[in-house]
Amino acid sequence: MDARRGPLAVPKVRRVGFFTSTDPSQESPRPNRTQSGPADAITSSSSPLSDSPSAHFISPVQIPPSRHHSDNLASRAAPVPVPAPSAFRRQVANERTLHVGSYNPVDSLLGNSPPSSNGEVSEDSGSLFGFQRSDSAKLSASFPNGGFDMTMRVRAPQESESKAVIESEGRKKNVEASGESKSVATKSHKEKEPKEKPSKAERRASQERDRARKAAAKGEGSKRAGESSRANPSKVAKQPQLKKELPQGTSSVSEKRFVAVEKERRMDVPQTQMQYDDKSRVEKAKRRSVVEQTESKNKVELFLHLPQYERRNQLPTLSSNIFTLDTIHHAVYKVGLQHLAGDISGDNARCIAMLQAFQEAINDYATPPMKDLTLDLTAKINGYVSFLIECRPLSMSMGNAIRFLKNQIRKLPADLSESEAKASLCSEIGRFIDEKIVLADKVIVQHAVTKIRDGEVLLTYGFSCVVEMILLYAHEIGKNFRVVIVDSRPNLEGQKLLRRLVTRGLDCTYTHINAVSYIMGEVTRVFLGASSIFSNGTLYSKVGTACVAMVANAFSVPVIVCCEAYKFHERVLLDSICSNELGDPDAIANVPLRTNTKHSKTMDNNKNLQFLNLMYDSTPAEYISMIVTDYGMIPPTSIPVIVREYRREDLLL
Amino acid sequence: MWRRSASFILDRTSNPSSPPMANNTTTQTPFQNPDAISAYYQTRAAHHHGVITSDWLAQAQAAVEQPPDDEDSSVSDHGNYEKSFDVIDEFNGWRKQPDLAEAVAAIRALAAVIRASEATTMMELEIELKKASDTLKSWDKTSISLTAGCDLFIRYVTRTSALEYEDFNSAKSRLLERAEKFGEISCKARKIIAMLSQDFIFDGCTILVHGLSRVVLEVLKTAAQNNKLFRVLCTEGRPDGTGVLLSNELSKLDIPVKLLLDSAVAYSMDEVDMVFVGADGVVESGGIINMMGTYQIALVAHSMNKPVYVAAESYKFARLYPLDQKDMAPALRPIEFGVKIPAKVEVERSARDYTPPQYLTLLFTDLGVLSPSVVSDELIQLYL
C-alpha cells in the first residue's frame, strides 16, 4: 500500500514541507522553527508525507542527526493558531503519518548516534504537530474525526523522551531497517508483515492486553492503535508494541482532560458516529454484534472511518436465524433485515418502519424483576439500535427519532404502572410518526405547491416521497407543468418515480445525471428531497444532489429542498467525508446487462483499484434557495432557529 | 402636506388616462379594486378627499352606540356588523393622516374593531378580528405592509396572556391595551431606525437613495440634525417622480442633493459610498420588495462592492418567499411615457421588484440592525 501511495505523494508540497523543516534545523537555532511554525502547520496535512521526499532528495548522511526534544517542546509551547485543515485532508494525513508516529519513539531511543533519514522525518512531523498541540486537544471535541489523531501523534515524541527506553527487539530492528530511506522502509514493512502476522491465539492475547491497558489509558491508546492499524489489518501485530509506550507516557493533566473528553464524546455522540478506523472499538462492537460482517477486501482509504463491509452475503444466515433469536425482538429484527436487503429505502420509510418495530417491541416488553423500566428499556432500545446499525448505518433522521424515543422513556413519570408507561410510549411514537412525518409531509406539499406555476418545468433528482407527493398533488389540483426526472446509477430510484408519475398522467422527461447540465437550461425549478439538513444549512442527501444543485445554481434556477423538520440536525457538516455511508462496492463495479463479470473479477484482485460507492453527499447552503419544511418556507440560514425553537426538548438531553 | 404613498405617487389630475380610483371605496363595495391597478400604488394624498374626521374614537363611539345585536348572536350574524362599522372606512380614515404608514393605519383600524366589537366571548372577538383583517387584506392584496401589519397584529393581540383572563371585559381591555401599544411601537419604529442608522453615516459620505421612503427621509433628516456632512444622490424615480419629491424635501433640509436619471445609477456608482433604500416589504429570505429599480441598483452596488442598506420597520416583515421576480402578485400601475404608444406595444407596468438577500448588506429595523438572514429568524419567532 505504501507503494501505492508513493506516486500520489510526490508533488511540490512535500518539497516545501521538507525545506522548511530541514533548513532551519540544520543551521539556525530552534526559535526559527517557531517562526516558520504557522506555515509549517498549515502544510502539516501534507508535510507528513515528507518522509519519503527526504529520502528522495537527501541522503541520510546529509541529514543532521540530533534533535533536541526540549527544543521541540519550546516550539510546542508557542501559541500558534491551529490551522483547520479540512477533515478529509487530515484523514489522509493520518494515514500517511502512521509510520512517523510509530517510529518516533525509537528515533529518540537511538539517540543522536545514527543519522537516519527517518529520524529526521519523524522529528519534523512531531514538531509540526507540536504546534497544534495546545489547541487541538480542545478542538478535538468538536471534530468528530481527526481531532484526536492529531494530538495522539503529537504525544508520541514527547513520551519517547521520557521513557521510550523499553523497547522490543523487533521494533528496533524495524526502525533500523526503515532508517535508510522510505523505499527501503516500505520494503521492510513488507518483509516484516509475514513475520509478525499473529496467530489467532496471539491476537486474542493481544486483545486481552489491550483491554487491560485501556483501563489505564482510556481512549488514547486504542485510538492511536486504531490509527496505525487501520490501514492494513495485518499490522495488528504492531499495535501492542505501540501501545506499550502509551500508558508509560507522562500522564499529564492534558492527558486526563483528554480522557475526559474522550469519555464525553463517547457519551453523547450518537452511535452512528462510530469511527470505524478505531480498531478496538470496532472489535468491541463486533463481539456484541448479531450480524456477522465481513470487511470488504479493498477498502477505500479516505473513508476508512466508515464501515466498509460486504453486504448481502449474510442475509441468508440472518434470515434463518429469525426463529432462534433471543436478544432482538422479531419486529426489530425484521426491519433490520429489510434495511440490510434494501427492501426499505428512503429515509421516511426507514424511520417509520423502525419506529413501528419499536412500538411493537415496547408492547411486548416486560420489565424483568428487580429492574427499572426506564433504564432497562433504554438499554434494550440501545441494543436494538446497535443491531440496526449493523444492518445498515442509521440515517440522521433515524438518529433523531431514536433520540426522541429515548427522551420519552426518560421523561416517563415514575409513578406510572408498566402497562400505562408502555401505552403512553406507544402513543407517543404513533404521535411522532403522525405529526412529524405524515402531517409534516402534507404541510410541505401545501407550501411547495404554491411555488409551482403553470407552464413550469420542474426537475427532481432520484426519488423522494415528499417530492412525489408534491408533484402528484400539483397535478391533481390542475397545475400544468412538466417534470424532468434525473437519475443516477446504481440505484436508479428515479425509475420508480417515473413509473408512478407517468401512470398518473404527468408529462415526464427521464434522464441520467450525466445530462443534467444539458437539461437544466429548460428547467425553471428544482425540487430536491433531503436525508438531513445540518445547522449550517448544508443539505445532506443522496449522492449526486450537490451536483444537481450546483448546476441549477449556475443556471440560476431556484433550488427548493423539501425536508421535514425532524430531519434537521444540530451538528454542522462541512464536507461529505466526515459522515457518509458507503454502499455495496459491487453495485458500481458490475453493470447490469453487461454480463461478462470477468472484468470485475480481475479488478477485484487488483490492489490498486477500490470501488467507492458513496451514498450521500453534502450541498453547501449557498446553492439552496429555499427549504420547505413543516414550519413553512425558510431560507437555509434559519435551520438553527427551527432546531433551537422547536426541538429544544430533544436537545436538552 | 405630505404625500402618502411610501413609494409612488400619481398625480391624478394630470393623468387623465388613469383609471377610476379606489378612493371612494369607503362607501361602496370594498372588496373590489377597480381595474387591475394596485390600490397601494395609487394616489392617496389626503387633500384629494375632502375633510374627513379621522378621529376613530368618535367613530368607534358611534359604532358602540348602535343598538346592539342579539346578545347570543352567532358568528354568522356578524355579517351585518359591517353595516355599523366598516374596517375599510376606519382604515382609510387613518390613512389620511400624513405620517402614518399603511400598516399602522391598519393596526389602528383593527384596534377600533376590537373597541367596536360587541362580541361576548374571546372566540367571537377573534373571529371578528380575523374577518376584519381579511377584509382589509383583500381590499388591497398588493400591499405587503398592509397584509403583514394585519397578520402581525392578530399575532400580537391573540397570543397574549390576556386570553386567560376569566372576565371577558378585562381580557378585552387587555387586548386593546396591547393593540395600542403595538400601534405606538410601530409609530416609534421610524425614530428608532433613524437612530440606529446614524452610526453608518459618516462625514463626507455620498448616499444613493432610491424611491421615496419616509424611513429613509427620517434617517437622512436625523443625520442632518446631527450635523453630519454628507451628500445625497437621488434617482429620478420614474414614472411618478418620487426622487424629485425626495430631493425637494432634502433641499429644504439643506442637504446637498443631486438628481440622477434612473439609468445613471451605474455611471455614478463609483462616487457613492452607500445605497439607502426603503422597502415595501421584507420577505422571509431576507430580501426586500421595493419600488422598481431597487434590484438593479443593488446589483450594481454589489458588483462595485458598495454596501446596500435597507431601512424598514418590522411591521413590513411578511411571510412571503418569492423565488424570483415573477413569483409575486404583480402590483400594476399606469405609466405615462409622454408619447403615444402604439397599441401593439406592450408596457411593463409592474411597480416593484424583488431584491434577493445576497445583494443586501444590512437591514435597519426597529428590532435592531439585522443581516438579511436574521429576518427569517425573527419571522419564525414572530409567527410560529
mmCIF file of C-alpha atoms in Angstrom, chain A residues 261-537:
data_model
loop_
_atom_site.group_PDB
_atom_site.id
_atom_site.type_symbol
_atom_site.label_atom_id
_atom_site.label_comp_id
_atom_site.label_asym_id
_atom_site.label_seq_id
_atom_site.Cartn_x
_atom_site.Cartn_y
_atom_site.Cartn_z
ATOM 1 C CA VAL A 261 -13.129 14.486 26.550
ATOM 2 C CA GLU A 262 -12.989 11.116 25.017
ATOM 3 C CA LYS A 263 -15.409 9.771 27.532
ATOM 4 C CA GLU A 264 -17.700 12.639 26.963
ATOM 5 C CA ARG A 265 -17.587 12.088 23.321
ATOM 6 C CA ARG A 266 -18.460 8.523 23.731
ATOM 7 C CA MET A 267 -21.367 9.514 25.863
ATOM 8 C CA ASP A 268 -23.043 12.000 23.674
ATOM 9 C CA VAL A 269 -22.099 11.211 20.163
ATOM 10 C CA PRO A 270 -24.771 9.061 18.663
ATOM 11 C CA GLN A 271 -23.676 5.668 17.679
ATOM 12 C CA THR A 272 -23.988 6.473 14.062
ATOM 13 C CA GLN A 273 -20.796 8.366 14.518
ATOM 14 C CA MET A 274 -18.626 5.441 15.385
ATOM 15 C CA GLN A 275 -15.272 5.710 13.752
ATOM 16 C CA TYR A 276 -14.583 2.501 12.002
ATOM 17 C CA ASP A 277 -10.903 3.150 11.776
ATOM 18 C CA ASP A 278 -10.826 2.798 15.509
ATOM 19 C CA LYS A 279 -9.793 -0.800 15.677
ATOM 20 C CA SER A 280 -10.536 -1.526 19.270
ATOM 21 C CA ARG A 281 -13.984 -0.135 19.217
ATOM 22 C CA VAL A 282 -14.806 -1.991 16.084
ATOM 23 C CA GLU A 283 -13.532 -5.092 17.818
ATOM 24 C CA LYS A 284 -15.770 -4.419 20.741
ATOM 25 C CA ALA A 285 -18.730 -3.786 18.552
ATOM 26 C CA LYS A 286 -18.069 -6.966 16.738
ATOM 27 C CA ARG A 287 -18.179 -9.004 19.861
ATOM 28 C CA ARG A 288 -21.603 -7.682 20.631
ATOM 29 C CA SER A 289 -22.852 -7.885 17.141
ATOM 30 C CA VAL A 290 -25.548 -10.134 15.894
ATOM 31 C CA VAL A 291 -24.778 -9.723 12.281
ATOM 32 C CA GLU A 292 -21.676 -11.375 11.042
ATOM 33 C CA GLN A 293 -19.959 -8.817 8.951
ATOM 34 C CA THR A 294 -17.163 -9.426 6.564
ATOM 35 C CA GLU A 295 -14.999 -6.499 5.871
ATOM 36 C CA SER A 296 -14.581 -5.641 2.301
ATOM 37 C CA LYS A 297 -11.256 -6.517 0.850
ATOM 38 C CA ASN A 298 -10.291 -3.404 -0.911
ATOM 39 C CA LYS A 299 -11.124 -0.558 1.369
ATOM 40 C CA VAL A 300 -11.162 2.991 0.242
ATOM 41 C CA GLU A 301 -8.575 4.794 2.273
ATOM 42 C CA LEU A 302 -10.238 8.134 2.585
ATOM 43 C CA PHE A 303 -13.295 6.516 4.041
ATOM 44 C CA LEU A 304 -11.789 4.114 6.489
ATOM 45 C CA HIS A 305 -13.674 5.792 9.282
ATOM 46 C CA LEU A 306 -16.876 4.500 7.779
ATOM 47 C CA PRO A 307 -17.994 0.919 7.937
ATOM 48 C CA GLN A 308 -16.924 -0.903 4.831
ATOM 49 C CA TYR A 309 -18.463 -4.271 4.872
ATOM 50 C CA GLU A 310 -19.555 -6.613 2.258
ATOM 51 C CA ARG A 311 -23.228 -6.724 2.318
ATOM 52 C CA ARG A 312 -25.836 -9.128 1.281
ATOM 53 C CA ASN A 313 -23.850 -12.279 1.786
ATOM 54 C CA GLN A 314 -25.006 -12.603 5.360
ATOM 55 C CA LEU A 315 -28.650 -12.217 4.561
ATOM 56 C CA PRO A 316 -29.464 -15.922 4.249
ATOM 57 C CA THR A 317 -27.888 -16.826 7.554
ATOM 58 C CA LEU A 318 -29.571 -13.968 9.260
ATOM 59 C CA SER A 319 -32.963 -14.763 7.936
ATOM 60 C CA SER A 320 -32.572 -18.334 9.034
ATOM 61 C CA ASN A 321 -31.733 -17.078 12.478
ATOM 62 C CA ILE A 322 -35.013 -15.354 12.835
ATOM 63 C CA PHE A 323 -36.587 -18.144 14.863
ATOM 64 C CA THR A 324 -33.747 -18.608 17.249
ATOM 65 C CA LEU A 325 -33.026 -15.097 18.278
ATOM 66 C CA ASP A 326 -33.497 -14.053 21.818
ATOM 67 C CA THR A 327 -31.950 -10.639 22.315
ATOM 68 C CA ILE A 328 -33.549 -8.864 19.438
ATOM 69 C CA HIS A 329 -37.261 -8.502 19.153
ATOM 70 C CA HIS A 330 -38.542 -10.117 15.999
ATOM 71 C CA ALA A 331 -40.118 -6.960 14.679
ATOM 72 C CA VAL A 332 -36.867 -5.077 15.012
ATOM 73 C CA TYR A 333 -35.049 -7.989 13.503
ATOM 74 C CA LYS A 334 -37.333 -7.952 10.554
ATOM 75 C CA VAL A 335 -36.843 -4.266 9.993
ATOM 76 C CA GLY A 336 -33.106 -4.718 10.299
ATOM 77 C CA LEU A 337 -33.141 -7.356 7.629
ATOM 78 C CA GLN A 338 -35.274 -5.201 5.414
ATOM 79 C CA HIS A 339 -32.783 -2.407 5.790
ATOM 80 C CA LEU A 340 -29.978 -4.768 5.037
ATOM 81 C CA ALA A 341 -31.612 -6.178 1.970
ATOM 82 C CA GLY A 342 -32.624 -2.743 0.789
ATOM 83 C CA ASP A 343 -36.308 -3.598 0.793
ATOM 84 C CA ILE A 344 -36.992 -0.432 2.699
ATOM 85 C CA SER A 345 -35.188 2.553 1.406
ATOM 86 C CA GLY A 346 -35.922 6.184 1.730
ATOM 87 C CA ASP A 347 -35.410 7.938 4.982
ATOM 88 C CA ASN A 348 -39.015 8.380 5.948
ATOM 89 C CA ALA A 349 -39.891 4.797 5.199
ATOM 90 C CA ARG A 350 -36.935 3.506 7.155
ATOM 91 C CA CYS A 351 -37.702 5.744 10.062
ATOM 92 C CA ILE A 352 -41.349 4.804 10.174
ATOM 93 C CA ALA A 353 -40.540 1.118 9.917
ATOM 94 C CA MET A 354 -38.064 1.410 12.725
ATOM 95 C CA LEU A 355 -40.442 3.300 14.961
ATOM 96 C CA GLN A 356 -43.229 0.862 14.344
ATOM 97 C CA ALA A 357 -40.941 -2.006 15.157
ATOM 98 C CA PHE A 358 -40.004 -0.265 18.374
ATOM 99 C CA GLN A 359 -43.658 0.219 19.102
ATOM 100 C CA GLU A 360 -44.228 -3.476 18.741
ATOM 101 C CA ALA A 361 -41.185 -4.279 20.796
ATOM 102 C CA ILE A 362 -42.315 -1.981 23.573
ATOM 103 C CA ASN A 363 -45.741 -3.548 23.506
ATOM 104 C CA ASP A 364 -44.216 -6.963 24.051
ATOM 105 C CA TYR A 365 -41.813 -5.723 26.633
ATOM 106 C CA ALA A 366 -42.000 -6.789 30.207
ATOM 107 C CA THR A 367 -39.751 -5.335 32.836
ATOM 108 C CA PRO A 368 -37.579 -8.041 34.327
ATOM 109 C CA PRO A 369 -37.836 -8.400 38.074
ATOM 110 C CA MET A 370 -35.664 -6.094 40.147
ATOM 111 C CA LYS A 371 -35.166 -3.769 37.233
ATOM 112 C CA ASP A 372 -36.242 -0.292 36.420
ATOM 113 C CA LEU A 373 -38.339 0.140 33.338
ATOM 114 C CA THR A 374 -36.676 3.350 32.259
ATOM 115 C CA LEU A 375 -33.165 2.004 32.471
ATOM 116 C CA ASP A 376 -33.854 -1.443 31.204
ATOM 117 C CA LEU A 377 -35.945 -0.314 28.303
ATOM 118 C CA THR A 378 -33.350 2.228 27.282
ATOM 119 C CA ALA A 379 -30.728 -0.488 27.330
ATOM 120 C CA LYS A 380 -32.977 -2.682 25.275
ATOM 121 C CA ILE A 381 -33.564 0.043 22.738
ATOM 122 C CA ASN A 382 -29.854 0.636 22.608
ATOM 123 C CA GLY A 383 -29.369 -2.995 21.764
ATOM 124 C CA TYR A 384 -31.926 -2.777 19.000
ATOM 125 C CA VAL A 385 -30.351 0.333 17.654
ATOM 126 C CA SER A 386 -26.907 -1.165 17.507
ATOM 127 C CA PHE A 387 -28.374 -4.134 15.706
ATOM 128 C CA LEU A 388 -29.978 -1.831 13.189
ATOM 129 C CA ILE A 389 -26.691 -0.044 12.729
ATOM 130 C CA GLU A 390 -25.034 -3.330 11.979
ATOM 131 C CA CYS A 391 -27.603 -3.928 9.321
ATOM 132 C CA ARG A 392 -27.209 -0.545 7.816
ATOM 133 C CA PRO A 393 -25.870 2.687 9.252
ATOM 134 C CA LEU A 394 -28.631 4.849 10.598
ATOM 135 C CA SER A 395 -29.734 7.883 8.751
ATOM 136 C CA MET A 396 -29.708 11.213 10.551
ATOM 137 C CA SER A 397 -33.464 11.243 10.762
ATOM 138 C CA MET A 398 -33.498 7.849 12.426
ATOM 139 C CA GLY A 399 -30.966 9.139 14.893
ATOM 140 C CA ASN A 400 -33.295 11.994 15.712
ATOM 141 C CA ALA A 401 -36.239 9.666 16.093
ATOM 142 C CA ILE A 402 -34.282 7.430 18.423
ATOM 143 C CA ARG A 403 -33.271 10.414 20.441
ATOM 144 C CA PHE A 404 -36.892 11.386 20.707
ATOM 145 C CA LEU A 405 -37.862 7.921 21.858
ATOM 146 C CA LYS A 406 -35.151 7.765 24.484
ATOM 147 C CA ASN A 407 -36.153 11.143 25.678
ATOM 148 C CA GLN A 408 -39.708 9.967 26.043
ATOM 149 C CA ILE A 409 -38.603 6.956 28.018
ATOM 150 C CA ARG A 410 -36.501 9.126 30.251
ATOM 151 C CA LYS A 411 -39.329 11.511 30.870
ATOM 152 C CA LEU A 412 -41.796 8.838 31.907
ATOM 153 C CA PRO A 413 -43.278 9.723 35.260
ATOM 154 C CA ALA A 414 -42.072 7.385 37.936
ATOM 155 C CA ASP A 415 -45.498 6.611 39.285
ATOM 156 C CA LEU A 416 -46.770 5.162 36.065
ATOM 157 C CA SER A 417 -47.536 1.489 36.023
ATOM 158 C CA GLU A 418 -45.771 -0.599 33.470
ATOM 159 C CA SER A 419 -48.735 -1.030 31.187
ATOM 160 C CA GLU A 420 -49.519 2.641 31.343
ATOM 161 C CA ALA A 421 -45.956 3.538 30.591
ATOM 162 C CA LYS A 422 -45.906 1.214 27.639
ATOM 163 C CA ALA A 423 -49.162 2.560 26.339
ATOM 164 C CA SER A 424 -48.004 6.127 26.652
ATOM 165 C CA LEU A 425 -44.739 5.341 24.888
ATOM 166 C CA CYS A 426 -46.533 3.633 22.053
ATOM 167 C CA SER A 427 -48.905 6.505 21.636
ATOM 168 C CA GLU A 428 -46.003 8.934 21.714
ATOM 169 C CA ILE A 429 -44.317 7.022 18.950
ATOM 170 C CA GLY A 430 -47.514 6.993 16.979
ATOM 171 C CA ARG A 431 -47.858 10.691 17.519
ATOM 172 C CA PHE A 432 -44.316 11.243 16.339
ATOM 173 C CA ILE A 433 -44.988 9.348 13.146
ATOM 174 C CA ASP A 434 -48.227 11.184 12.552
ATOM 175 C CA GLU A 435 -47.108 14.655 13.415
ATOM 176 C CA LYS A 436 -43.529 14.790 12.389
ATOM 177 C CA ILE A 437 -43.704 12.712 9.279
ATOM 178 C CA VAL A 438 -47.171 12.228 7.847
ATOM 179 C CA LEU A 439 -48.687 15.564 8.710
ATOM 180 C CA ALA A 440 -45.446 17.351 8.067
ATOM 181 C CA ASP A 441 -45.427 15.985 4.574
ATOM 182 C CA LYS A 442 -48.919 17.256 3.997
ATOM 183 C CA VAL A 443 -47.968 20.722 5.154
ATOM 184 C CA ILE A 444 -44.879 20.676 2.988
ATOM 185 C CA VAL A 445 -46.954 19.714 -0.013
ATOM 186 C CA GLN A 446 -49.316 22.585 0.637
ATOM 187 C CA HIS A 447 -46.462 25.038 0.869
ATOM 188 C CA ALA A 448 -44.496 23.749 -2.055
ATOM 189 C CA VAL A 449 -47.430 23.696 -4.412
ATOM 190 C CA THR A 450 -47.702 27.458 -4.161
ATOM 191 C CA LYS A 451 -44.336 27.650 -5.852
ATOM 192 C CA ILE A 452 -45.440 25.713 -8.899
ATOM 193 C CA ARG A 453 -46.878 27.869 -11.625
ATOM 194 C CA ASP A 454 -48.448 26.867 -14.851
ATOM 195 C CA GLY A 455 -46.109 26.048 -17.652
ATOM 196 C CA GLU A 456 -43.133 25.337 -15.492
ATOM 197 C CA VAL A 457 -40.546 22.637 -15.900
ATOM 198 C CA LEU A 458 -39.676 21.025 -12.609
ATOM 199 C CA LEU A 459 -36.594 18.958 -12.142
ATOM 200 C CA THR A 460 -36.176 16.395 -9.439
ATOM 201 C CA TYR A 461 -33.363 14.057 -8.649
ATOM 202 C CA GLY A 462 -33.678 10.472 -7.587
ATOM 203 C CA PHE A 463 -36.646 9.531 -5.540
ATOM 204 C CA SER A 464 -38.072 11.500 -2.697
ATOM 205 C CA CYS A 465 -41.503 10.647 -1.420
ATOM 206 C CA VAL A 466 -42.266 14.238 -0.487
ATOM 207 C CA VAL A 467 -41.373 15.463 -3.926
ATOM 208 C CA GLU A 468 -43.521 12.754 -5.408
ATOM 209 C CA MET A 469 -46.434 13.859 -3.254
ATOM 210 C CA ILE A 470 -45.902 17.456 -4.293
ATOM 211 C CA LEU A 471 -45.859 16.629 -7.983
ATOM 212 C CA LEU A 472 -48.897 14.427 -7.768
ATOM 213 C CA TYR A 473 -50.828 16.941 -5.737
ATOM 214 C CA ALA A 474 -49.926 19.785 -8.067
ATOM 215 C CA HIS A 475 -51.125 17.663 -10.945
ATOM 216 C CA GLU A 476 -54.302 16.865 -9.082
ATOM 217 C CA ILE A 477 -55.210 20.469 -8.496
ATOM 218 C CA GLY A 478 -54.838 21.102 -12.149
ATOM 219 C CA LYS A 479 -51.475 22.761 -12.456
ATOM 220 C CA ASN A 480 -49.967 22.421 -15.828
ATOM 221 C CA PHE A 481 -46.317 21.569 -15.697
ATOM 222 C CA ARG A 482 -43.656 19.220 -16.932
ATOM 223 C CA VAL A 483 -41.319 17.101 -14.851
ATOM 224 C CA VAL A 484 -37.718 16.213 -15.551
ATOM 225 C CA ILE A 485 -36.519 13.252 -13.542
ATOM 226 C CA VAL A 486 -32.788 12.986 -13.219
ATOM 227 C CA ASP A 487 -31.495 9.638 -12.145
ATOM 228 C CA SER A 488 -28.188 8.014 -11.457
ATOM 229 C CA ARG A 489 -26.638 4.636 -11.240
ATOM 230 C CA PRO A 490 -26.518 2.298 -9.376
ATOM 231 C CA ASN A 491 -29.833 2.597 -7.596
ATOM 232 C CA LEU A 492 -31.900 4.104 -10.380
ATOM 233 C CA GLU A 493 -34.516 5.167 -7.900
ATOM 234 C CA GLY A 494 -35.794 7.705 -10.365
ATOM 235 C CA GLN A 495 -37.357 4.953 -12.406
ATOM 236 C CA LYS A 496 -39.731 4.233 -9.580
ATOM 237 C CA LEU A 497 -40.793 7.843 -9.512
ATOM 238 C CA LEU A 498 -41.037 7.940 -13.262
ATOM 239 C CA ARG A 499 -43.316 4.946 -13.289
ATOM 240 C CA ARG A 500 -45.612 6.412 -10.680
ATOM 241 C CA LEU A 501 -45.817 9.801 -12.307
ATOM 242 C CA VAL A 502 -46.375 8.519 -15.789
ATOM 243 C CA THR A 503 -49.208 6.259 -14.696
ATOM 244 C CA ARG A 504 -50.862 9.293 -13.158
ATOM 245 C CA GLY A 505 -50.608 11.095 -16.437
ATOM 246 C CA LEU A 506 -47.842 13.573 -15.775
ATOM 247 C CA ASP A 507 -45.638 14.782 -18.546
ATOM 248 C CA CYS A 508 -42.185 13.449 -17.736
ATOM 249 C CA THR A 509 -38.686 13.501 -19.096
ATOM 250 C CA TYR A 510 -36.218 10.969 -17.805
ATOM 251 C CA THR A 511 -32.508 11.422 -17.986
ATOM 252 C CA HIS A 512 -29.349 10.471 -16.181
ATOM 253 C CA ILE A 513 -27.240 12.826 -14.191
ATOM 254 C CA ASN A 514 -24.644 12.982 -16.938
ATOM 255 C CA ALA A 515 -27.066 15.097 -18.911
ATOM 256 C CA VAL A 516 -28.034 17.413 -16.128
ATOM 257 C CA SER A 517 -26.144 20.388 -17.487
ATOM 258 C CA TYR A 518 -27.894 19.974 -20.778
ATOM 259 C CA ILE A 519 -31.356 19.594 -19.419
ATOM 260 C CA MET A 520 -31.008 22.357 -16.849
ATOM 261 C CA GLY A 521 -31.376 25.019 -19.494
ATOM 262 C CA GLU A 522 -35.076 24.423 -19.810
ATOM 263 C CA VAL A 523 -35.802 23.877 -16.154
ATOM 264 C CA THR A 524 -37.479 26.542 -14.037
ATOM 265 C CA ARG A 525 -37.477 24.919 -10.598
ATOM 266 C CA VAL A 526 -35.507 22.181 -8.942
ATOM 267 C CA PHE A 527 -37.190 20.183 -6.205
ATOM 268 C CA LEU A 528 -34.987 18.043 -4.037
ATOM 269 C CA GLY A 529 -35.571 15.708 -1.159
ATOM 270 C CA ALA A 530 -33.274 15.531 1.823
ATOM 271 C CA SER A 531 -31.854 12.987 4.167
ATOM 272 C CA SER A 532 -30.910 15.638 6.634
ATOM 273 C CA ILE A 533 -30.137 19.309 6.854
ATOM 274 C CA PHE A 534 -27.471 20.487 9.205
ATOM 275 C CA SER A 535 -27.277 23.619 11.270
ATOM 276 C CA ASN A 536 -25.149 25.489 8.799
ATOM 277 C CA GLY A 537 -27.722 24.844 6.139
#
